C-alpha cells in the first residue's frame, strides 16, 4: 500500500484480526469478554443449516430425488455409516449420528466464510457503523467463527461434556469412577493416583487438541487470505504493481481452490474425532 493513502500492512492485518467485543480483554483470564461477531455469525450459520435440513426434509420424495435431496441423502448416509462403525450402540446412535451430522455441516459452513473476499463484510459493516454515528476505524468484524479460539474450544468442551454423560450413562457412576482409578496401569491401590491423573490428562489433552486443531488451521488460512489481499492493495501502474496485481489474482484463486479441501477436511476431522471420543466413552477398559 502506498504511504499516506491508507493503513500500513500491519494495521490492516491487525484491524481484520480484531474482534467486536463488549470490552477490551485484560491480561488475565476474563470470562466476561464476548466476541459478538463470532457469536452472531455462528448463530446465523447454524440457523441457515437448520433451514437447509428442514427444506430437504420438507421436500423429500420417495421418487427420483432432485440434486439437493440427493446431496443431503449422500451426506446423511456417509455420516450414519461412520457412526455405525464407531459407536456400536444403536440406542446411542439415535442421538450421536444427528449430532455428528450437525457438527460437520455447521463447521463446514462456518469454515466456508473464509472463502468470501476478506474486505466484503467488514466494508459493509464499516458503512453501517459509520451511518449509525460510529467511527468506522473501530468497526471490527471477524467473519470466520472457527478462526476464534473461544468458538472452537466451546465446541470441543461440548463434546467433552457429551463424552462424560455417556461414560456415566453406559458404565454407571460407580463403574466409571472405578475405571478412572484402575485404568490403564492396573487396579492395585498404589496405582490409583497415577491412573486418575493419566485419565484427567487424557481428557484435557483430547479436548484441547480437538479445539486447537480446527482453530489453528482456520486461523492460518485466514492469515494467508489477508496476505494475498495485501498484494491487491499494492496495485499501481508500475511493473511491480502490475506483477503484484497478477500475483494477487493467481494466488487468491489457487489458495481458494485449495482451501475448499481444507475447510471440508477440517469439518470431517472434527466430526470423526467427535464420534471417536463418544465411541470411547462406550468402551470399557
PDB file of N, CA and C in Angstrom, residues 227-272:
ATOM      1  N   UNK A 227      -2.830 -11.841   3.635  1.00  0.00           N
ATOM      2  CA  UNK A 227      -1.573 -11.525   2.957  1.00  0.00           C
ATOM      3  C   UNK A 227      -1.781 -11.413   1.450  1.00  0.00           C
ATOM      4  N   UNK A 228      -2.625 -12.278   0.895  1.00  0.00           N
ATOM      5  CA  UNK A 228      -2.934 -12.194  -0.533  1.00  0.00           C
ATOM      6  C   UNK A 228      -3.673 -10.892  -0.832  1.00  0.00           C
ATOM      7  N   UNK A 229      -4.576 -10.487   0.071  1.00  0.00           N
ATOM      8  CA  UNK A 229      -5.309  -9.229  -0.123  1.00  0.00           C
ATOM      9  C   UNK A 229      -4.362  -8.036  -0.115  1.00  0.00           C
ATOM     10  N   UNK A 230      -3.296  -8.102   0.684  1.00  0.00           N
ATOM     11  CA  UNK A 230      -2.316  -7.016   0.711  1.00  0.00           C
ATOM     12  C   UNK A 230      -1.628  -6.858  -0.645  1.00  0.00           C
ATOM     13  N   UNK A 231      -1.438  -7.963  -1.349  1.00  0.00           N
ATOM     14  CA  UNK A 231      -0.866  -7.877  -2.691  1.00  0.00           C
ATOM     15  C   UNK A 231      -1.771  -7.052  -3.601  1.00  0.00           C
ATOM     16  N   UNK A 232      -3.080  -7.258  -3.485  1.00  0.00           N
ATOM     17  CA  UNK A 232      -4.017  -6.486  -4.292  1.00  0.00           C
ATOM     18  C   UNK A 232      -4.058  -5.030  -3.891  1.00  0.00           C
ATOM     19  N   UNK A 233      -3.766  -4.747  -2.611  1.00  0.00           N
ATOM     20  CA  UNK A 233      -3.772  -3.358  -2.159  1.00  0.00           C
ATOM     21  C   UNK A 233      -2.575  -2.573  -2.627  1.00  0.00           C
ATOM     22  N   UNK A 234      -1.583  -3.238  -3.203  1.00  0.00           N
ATOM     23  CA  UNK A 234      -0.376  -2.560  -3.678  1.00  0.00           C
ATOM     24  C   UNK A 234      -0.397  -2.343  -5.194  1.00  0.00           C
ATOM     25  N   UNK A 235      -1.570  -2.436  -5.809  1.00  0.00           N
ATOM     26  CA  UNK A 235      -1.677  -2.267  -7.261  1.00  0.00           C
ATOM     27  C   UNK A 235      -1.320  -0.833  -7.657  1.00  0.00           C
ATOM     28  N   UNK A 236      -0.504  -0.708  -8.676  1.00  0.00           N
ATOM     29  CA  UNK A 236      -0.141   0.597  -9.232  1.00  0.00           C
ATOM     30  C   UNK A 236       0.295   0.400 -10.681  1.00  0.00           C
ATOM     31  N   UNK A 237       0.439   1.515 -11.426  1.00  0.00           N
ATOM     32  CA  UNK A 237       0.826   1.444 -12.835  1.00  0.00           C
ATOM     33  C   UNK A 237       2.339   1.378 -12.972  1.00  0.00           C
ATOM     34  N   UNK A 238       2.926   0.472 -12.240  1.00  0.00           N
ATOM     35  CA  UNK A 238       4.351   0.191 -12.346  1.00  0.00           C
ATOM     36  C   UNK A 238       4.515  -1.303 -12.592  1.00  0.00           C
ATOM     37  N   UNK A 239       5.732  -1.691 -12.980  1.00  0.00           N
ATOM     38  CA  UNK A 239       5.967  -3.116 -13.223  1.00  0.00           C
ATOM     39  C   UNK A 239       5.680  -3.924 -11.972  1.00  0.00           C
ATOM     40  N   UNK A 240       6.180  -3.418 -10.823  1.00  0.00           N
ATOM     41  CA  UNK A 240       5.963  -4.131  -9.562  1.00  0.00           C
ATOM     42  C   UNK A 240       4.491  -4.180  -9.203  1.00  0.00           C
ATOM     43  N   UNK A 241       3.794  -3.047  -9.391  1.00  0.00           N
ATOM     44  CA  UNK A 241       2.378  -3.008  -9.064  1.00  0.00           C
ATOM     45  C   UNK A 241       1.550  -3.938  -9.925  1.00  0.00           C
ATOM     46  N   UNK A 242       1.872  -3.981 -11.230  1.00  0.00           N
ATOM     47  CA  UNK A 242       1.141  -4.870 -12.141  1.00  0.00           C
ATOM     48  C   UNK A 242       1.440  -6.327 -11.807  1.00  0.00           C
ATOM     49  N   UNK A 243       2.707  -6.629 -11.476  1.00  0.00           N
ATOM     50  CA  UNK A 243       3.078  -8.001 -11.114  1.00  0.00           C
ATOM     51  C   UNK A 243       2.355  -8.435  -9.844  1.00  0.00           C
ATOM     52  N   UNK A 244       2.240  -7.518  -8.883  1.00  0.00           N
ATOM     53  CA  UNK A 244       1.519  -7.840  -7.645  1.00  0.00           C
ATOM     54  C   UNK A 244       0.037  -8.065  -7.919  1.00  0.00           C
ATOM     55  N   UNK A 245      -0.538  -7.283  -8.845  1.00  0.00           N
ATOM     56  CA  UNK A 245      -1.948  -7.463  -9.195  1.00  0.00           C
ATOM     57  C   UNK A 245      -2.191  -8.831  -9.805  1.00  0.00           C
ATOM     58  N   UNK A 246      -1.294  -9.220 -10.731  1.00  0.00           N
ATOM     59  CA  UNK A 246      -1.430 -10.536 -11.354  1.00  0.00           C
ATOM     60  C   UNK A 246      -1.219 -11.636 -10.314  1.00  0.00           C
ATOM     61  N   UNK A 247      -0.211 -11.455  -9.449  1.00  0.00           N
ATOM     62  CA  UNK A 247       0.038 -12.435  -8.389  1.00  0.00           C
ATOM     63  C   UNK A 247      -1.116 -12.531  -7.418  1.00  0.00           C
ATOM     64  N   UNK A 248      -1.760 -11.390  -7.145  1.00  0.00           N
ATOM     65  CA  UNK A 248      -2.918 -11.365  -6.243  1.00  0.00           C
ATOM     66  C   UNK A 248      -4.051 -12.233  -6.794  1.00  0.00           C
ATOM     67  N   UNK A 249      -4.321 -12.111  -8.092  1.00  0.00           N
ATOM     68  CA  UNK A 249      -5.411 -12.875  -8.710  1.00  0.00           C
ATOM     69  C   UNK A 249      -5.074 -14.366  -8.734  1.00  0.00           C
ATOM     70  N   UNK A 250      -3.859 -14.691  -9.167  1.00  0.00           N
ATOM     71  CA  UNK A 250      -3.469 -16.098  -9.274  1.00  0.00           C
ATOM     72  C   UNK A 250      -3.404 -16.755  -7.901  1.00  0.00           C
ATOM     73  N   UNK A 251      -2.750 -16.076  -6.940  1.00  0.00           N
ATOM     74  CA  UNK A 251      -2.605 -16.638  -5.594  1.00  0.00           C
ATOM     75  C   UNK A 251      -3.957 -16.769  -4.900  1.00  0.00           C
ATOM     76  N   UNK A 252      -4.811 -15.755  -5.068  1.00  0.00           N
ATOM     77  CA  UNK A 252      -6.136 -15.815  -4.441  1.00  0.00           C
ATOM     78  C   UNK A 252      -6.961 -16.960  -4.980  1.00  0.00           C
ATOM     79  N   UNK A 253      -6.934 -17.131  -6.295  1.00  0.00           N
ATOM     80  CA  UNK A 253      -7.705 -18.228  -6.907  1.00  0.00           C
ATOM     81  C   UNK A 253      -7.147 -19.580  -6.466  1.00  0.00           C
ATOM     82  N   UNK A 254      -5.821 -19.730  -6.510  1.00  0.00           N
ATOM     83  CA  UNK A 254      -5.204 -21.015  -6.168  1.00  0.00           C
ATOM     84  C   UNK A 254      -5.448 -21.376  -4.707  1.00  0.00           C
ATOM     85  N   UNK A 255      -5.291 -20.394  -3.817  1.00  0.00           N
ATOM     86  CA  UNK A 255      -5.487 -20.685  -2.393  1.00  0.00           C
ATOM     87  C   UNK A 255      -6.954 -20.972  -2.089  1.00  0.00           C
ATOM     88  N   UNK A 256      -7.873 -20.274  -2.755  1.00  0.00           N
ATOM     89  CA  UNK A 256      -9.297 -20.520  -2.527  1.00  0.00           C
ATOM     90  C   UNK A 256      -9.667 -21.942  -2.949  1.00  0.00           C
ATOM     91  N   UNK A 257      -9.142 -22.395  -4.091  1.00  0.00           N
ATOM     92  CA  UNK A 257      -9.427 -23.752  -4.549  1.00  0.00           C
ATOM     93  C   UNK A 257      -8.871 -24.774  -3.568  1.00  0.00           C
ATOM     94  N   UNK A 258      -7.627 -24.558  -3.131  1.00  0.00           N
ATOM     95  CA  UNK A 258      -7.022 -25.479  -2.170  1.00  0.00           C
ATOM     96  C   UNK A 258      -7.746 -25.409  -0.826  1.00  0.00           C
ATOM     97  N   UNK A 259      -8.223 -24.227  -0.464  1.00  0.00           N
ATOM     98  CA  UNK A 259      -8.866 -24.034   0.842  1.00  0.00           C
ATOM     99  C   UNK A 259     -10.206 -24.754   0.925  1.00  0.00           C
ATOM    100  N   UNK A 260     -10.848 -24.984  -0.216  1.00  0.00           N
ATOM    101  CA  UNK A 260     -12.089 -25.766  -0.205  1.00  0.00           C
ATOM    102  C   UNK A 260     -11.829 -27.145   0.383  1.00  0.00           C
ATOM    103  N   UNK A 261     -10.690 -27.732   0.028  1.00  0.00           N
ATOM    104  CA  UNK A 261     -10.310 -29.026   0.601  1.00  0.00           C
ATOM    105  C   UNK A 261     -10.065 -28.898   2.100  1.00  0.00           C
ATOM    106  N   UNK A 262      -9.411 -27.832   2.519  1.00  0.00           N
ATOM    107  CA  UNK A 262      -9.090 -27.652   3.929  1.00  0.00           C
ATOM    108  C   UNK A 262     -10.350 -27.502   4.766  1.00  0.00           C
ATOM    109  N   UNK A 263     -11.284 -26.651   4.326  1.00  0.00           N
ATOM    110  CA  UNK A 263     -12.480 -26.417   5.139  1.00  0.00           C
ATOM    111  C   UNK A 263     -13.327 -27.687   5.233  1.00  0.00           C
ATOM    112  N   UNK A 264     -13.352 -28.489   4.160  1.00  0.00           N
ATOM    113  CA  UNK A 264     -14.100 -29.746   4.200  1.00  0.00           C
ATOM    114  C   UNK A 264     -13.395 -30.762   5.092  1.00  0.00           C
ATOM    115  N   UNK A 265     -12.081 -30.864   4.939  1.00  0.00           N
ATOM    116  CA  UNK A 265     -11.309 -31.823   5.717  1.00  0.00           C
ATOM    117  C   UNK A 265     -11.375 -31.510   7.209  1.00  0.00           C
ATOM    118  N   UNK A 266     -11.275 -30.239   7.574  1.00  0.00           N
ATOM    119  CA  UNK A 266     -11.308 -29.879   8.985  1.00  0.00           C
ATOM    120  C   UNK A 266     -12.683 -30.168   9.611  1.00  0.00           C
ATOM    121  N   UNK A 267     -13.751 -29.944   8.859  1.00  0.00           N
ATOM    122  CA  UNK A 267     -15.087 -30.278   9.363  1.00  0.00           C
ATOM    123  C   UNK A 267     -15.214 -31.790   9.535  1.00  0.00           C
ATOM    124  N   UNK A 268     -14.678 -32.548   8.569  1.00  0.00           N
ATOM    125  CA  UNK A 268     -14.747 -34.007   8.642  1.00  0.00           C
ATOM    126  C   UNK A 268     -13.922 -34.536   9.811  1.00  0.00           C
ATOM    127  N   UNK A 269     -12.714 -34.002  10.005  1.00  0.00           N
ATOM    128  CA  UNK A 269     -11.858 -34.445  11.103  1.00  0.00           C
ATOM    129  C   UNK A 269     -12.513 -34.156  12.449  1.00  0.00           C
ATOM    130  N   UNK A 270     -13.095 -32.975  12.602  1.00  0.00           N
ATOM    131  CA  UNK A 270     -13.752 -32.646  13.873  1.00  0.00           C
ATOM    132  C   UNK A 270     -14.920 -33.590  14.127  1.00  0.00           C
ATOM    133  N   UNK A 271     -15.689 -33.886  13.068  1.00  0.00           N
ATOM    134  CA  UNK A 271     -16.815 -34.809  13.210  1.00  0.00           C
ATOM    135  C   UNK A 271     -16.331 -36.208  13.582  1.00  0.00           C
ATOM    136  N   UNK A 272     -15.282 -36.688  12.921  1.00  0.00           N
ATOM    137  CA  UNK A 272     -14.784 -38.036  13.192  1.00  0.00           C
ATOM    138  C   UNK A 272     -14.223 -38.142  14.607  1.00  0.00           C
TER     139      UNK A 272
END
